[in-house]
mmCIF file of C-alpha atoms in Angstrom:
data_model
loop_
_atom_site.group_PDB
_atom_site.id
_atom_site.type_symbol
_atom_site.label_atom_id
_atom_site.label_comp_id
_atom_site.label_asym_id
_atom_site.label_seq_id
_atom_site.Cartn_x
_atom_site.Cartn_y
_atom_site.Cartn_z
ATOM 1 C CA UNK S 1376 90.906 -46.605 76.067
ATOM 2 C CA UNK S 1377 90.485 -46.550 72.390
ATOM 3 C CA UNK S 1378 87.925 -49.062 70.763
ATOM 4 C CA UNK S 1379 87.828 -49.945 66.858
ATOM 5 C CA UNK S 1380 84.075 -50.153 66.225
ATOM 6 C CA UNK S 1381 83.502 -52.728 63.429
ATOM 7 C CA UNK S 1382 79.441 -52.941 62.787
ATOM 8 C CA UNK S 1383 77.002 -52.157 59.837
ATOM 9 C CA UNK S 1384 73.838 -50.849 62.317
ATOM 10 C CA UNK S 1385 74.611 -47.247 63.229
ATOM 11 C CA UNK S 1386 72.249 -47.073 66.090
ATOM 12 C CA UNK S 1387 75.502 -49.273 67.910
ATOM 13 C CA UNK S 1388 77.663 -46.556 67.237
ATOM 14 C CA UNK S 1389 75.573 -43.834 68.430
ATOM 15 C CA UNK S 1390 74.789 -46.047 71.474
ATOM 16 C CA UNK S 1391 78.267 -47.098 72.279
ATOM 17 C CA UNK S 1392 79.284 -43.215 71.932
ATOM 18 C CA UNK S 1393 76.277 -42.357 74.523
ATOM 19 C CA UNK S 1394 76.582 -44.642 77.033
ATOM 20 C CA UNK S 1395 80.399 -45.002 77.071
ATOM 21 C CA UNK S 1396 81.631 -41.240 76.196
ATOM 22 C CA UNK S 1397 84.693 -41.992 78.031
ATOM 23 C CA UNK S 1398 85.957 -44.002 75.602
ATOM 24 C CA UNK S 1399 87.642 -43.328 72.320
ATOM 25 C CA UNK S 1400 85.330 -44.876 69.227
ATOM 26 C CA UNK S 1401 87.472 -45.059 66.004
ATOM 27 C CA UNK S 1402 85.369 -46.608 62.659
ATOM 28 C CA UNK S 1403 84.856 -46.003 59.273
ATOM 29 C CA UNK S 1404 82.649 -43.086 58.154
ATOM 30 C CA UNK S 1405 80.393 -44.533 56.282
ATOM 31 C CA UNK S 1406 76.403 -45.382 55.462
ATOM 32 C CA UNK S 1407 75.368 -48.107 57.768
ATOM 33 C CA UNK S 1408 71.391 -49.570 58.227
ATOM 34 C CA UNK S 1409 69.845 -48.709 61.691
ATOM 35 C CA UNK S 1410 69.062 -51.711 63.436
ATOM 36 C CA UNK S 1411 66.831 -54.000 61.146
ATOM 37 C CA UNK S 1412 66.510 -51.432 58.524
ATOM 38 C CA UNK S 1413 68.160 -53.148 55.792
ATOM 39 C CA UNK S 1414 66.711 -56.439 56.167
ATOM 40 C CA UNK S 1415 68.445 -59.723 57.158
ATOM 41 C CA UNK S 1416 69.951 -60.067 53.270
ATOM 42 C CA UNK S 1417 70.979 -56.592 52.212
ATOM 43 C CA UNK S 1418 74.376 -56.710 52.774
ATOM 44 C CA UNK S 1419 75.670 -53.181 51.497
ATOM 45 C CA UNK S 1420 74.004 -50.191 52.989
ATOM 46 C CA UNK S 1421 75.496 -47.572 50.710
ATOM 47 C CA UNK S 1422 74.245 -49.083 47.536
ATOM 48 C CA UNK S 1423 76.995 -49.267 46.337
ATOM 49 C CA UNK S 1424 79.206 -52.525 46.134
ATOM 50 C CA UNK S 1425 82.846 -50.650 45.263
ATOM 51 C CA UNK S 1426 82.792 -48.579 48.748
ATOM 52 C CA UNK S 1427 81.606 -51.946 50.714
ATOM 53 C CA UNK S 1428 84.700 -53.677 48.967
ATOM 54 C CA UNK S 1429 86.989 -50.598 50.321
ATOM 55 C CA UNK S 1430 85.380 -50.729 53.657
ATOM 56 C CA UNK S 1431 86.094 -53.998 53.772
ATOM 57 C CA UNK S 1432 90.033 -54.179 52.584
ATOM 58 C CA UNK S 1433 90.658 -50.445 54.837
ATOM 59 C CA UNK S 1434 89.073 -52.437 57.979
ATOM 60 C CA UNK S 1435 91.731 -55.764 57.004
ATOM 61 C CA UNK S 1436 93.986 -53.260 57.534
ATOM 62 C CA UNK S 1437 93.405 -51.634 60.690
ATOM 63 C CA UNK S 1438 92.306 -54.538 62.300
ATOM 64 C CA UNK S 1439 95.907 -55.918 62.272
ATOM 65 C CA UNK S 1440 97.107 -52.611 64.381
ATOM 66 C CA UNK S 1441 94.462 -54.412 67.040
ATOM 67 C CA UNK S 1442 95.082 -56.825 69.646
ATOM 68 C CA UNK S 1443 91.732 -57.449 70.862
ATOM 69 C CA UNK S 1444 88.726 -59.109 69.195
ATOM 70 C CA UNK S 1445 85.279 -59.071 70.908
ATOM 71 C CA UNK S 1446 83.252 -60.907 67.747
ATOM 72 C CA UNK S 1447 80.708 -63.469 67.155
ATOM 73 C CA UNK S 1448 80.277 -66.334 64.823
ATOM 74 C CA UNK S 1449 80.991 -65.389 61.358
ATOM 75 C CA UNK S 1450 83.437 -66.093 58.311
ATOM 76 C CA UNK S 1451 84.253 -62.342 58.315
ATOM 77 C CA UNK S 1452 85.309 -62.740 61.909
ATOM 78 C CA UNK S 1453 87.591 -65.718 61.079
ATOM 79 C CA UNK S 1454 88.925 -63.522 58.453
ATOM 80 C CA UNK S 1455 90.059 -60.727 60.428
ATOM 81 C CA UNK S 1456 91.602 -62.833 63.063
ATOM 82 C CA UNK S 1457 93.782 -64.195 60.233
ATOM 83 C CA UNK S 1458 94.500 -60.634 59.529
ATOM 84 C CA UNK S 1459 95.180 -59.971 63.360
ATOM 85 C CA UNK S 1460 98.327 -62.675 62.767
ATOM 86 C CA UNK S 1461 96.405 -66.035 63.850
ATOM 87 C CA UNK S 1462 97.727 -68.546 64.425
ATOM 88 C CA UNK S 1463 101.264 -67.637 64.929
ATOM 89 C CA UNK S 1464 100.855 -64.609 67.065
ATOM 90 C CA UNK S 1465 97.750 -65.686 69.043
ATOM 91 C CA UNK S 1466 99.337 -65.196 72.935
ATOM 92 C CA UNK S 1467 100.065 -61.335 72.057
ATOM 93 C CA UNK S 1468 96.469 -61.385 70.838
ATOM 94 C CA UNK S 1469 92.828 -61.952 72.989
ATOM 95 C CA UNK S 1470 89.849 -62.959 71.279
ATOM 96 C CA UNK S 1471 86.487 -62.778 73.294
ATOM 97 C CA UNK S 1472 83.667 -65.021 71.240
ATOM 98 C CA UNK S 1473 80.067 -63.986 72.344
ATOM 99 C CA UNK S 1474 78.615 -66.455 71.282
ATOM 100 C CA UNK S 1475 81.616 -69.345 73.692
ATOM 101 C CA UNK S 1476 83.215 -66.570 75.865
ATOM 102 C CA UNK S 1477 86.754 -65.814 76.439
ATOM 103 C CA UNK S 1478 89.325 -67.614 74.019
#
């Protein structure tokens, strides 16, 4: 299988890739806090506010080739299931909320 990886804490990554090697990690190279690191507000890990903004609009885009969605709450998660198609394509589509459970 072949998982998109959307997170900004690169121990995940590096996690995910250990414990699951059989599986096929795909996400965007770029500078990500480890764990706590950054703090509960710093929301852009490079320092640098134009490669968040093209993080952000290259993952709108390659989250529509997906048609799963393991997320939590969040307006960015609401955002990329609108990007995904919702609501008009929602029974091609599964959406697992970790926070409710299987949608």
């Amino acid at each position: 299988p072949t998982v998109f990886l959307l997170t900004d804490d690169q121990n995940a990554i590096e996690e995910a890739e250990y414990l699951y090697p059989h599986i096929n990690w795909i996400y965007l190279d770029r500078k990500r806090h480890r764990g706590t690191s950054g703090g509960w507000e710093n929301q852009i890990p490079s320092d640098s506010p134009a490669d968040e903004v093209v993080a952000m609009l290259a993952t709108f885009q390659l989250v529509k080739k997906c048609n799963m969605l393991v997320y939590s709450r969040s307006s960015f998660a609401r955002h990329l299931m609108h990007e995904m198609g919702l609501p008009k394509n929602i029974e091609s589509r599964t959406f697992v909320n970790l926070d409710a459970g299987v949608r």
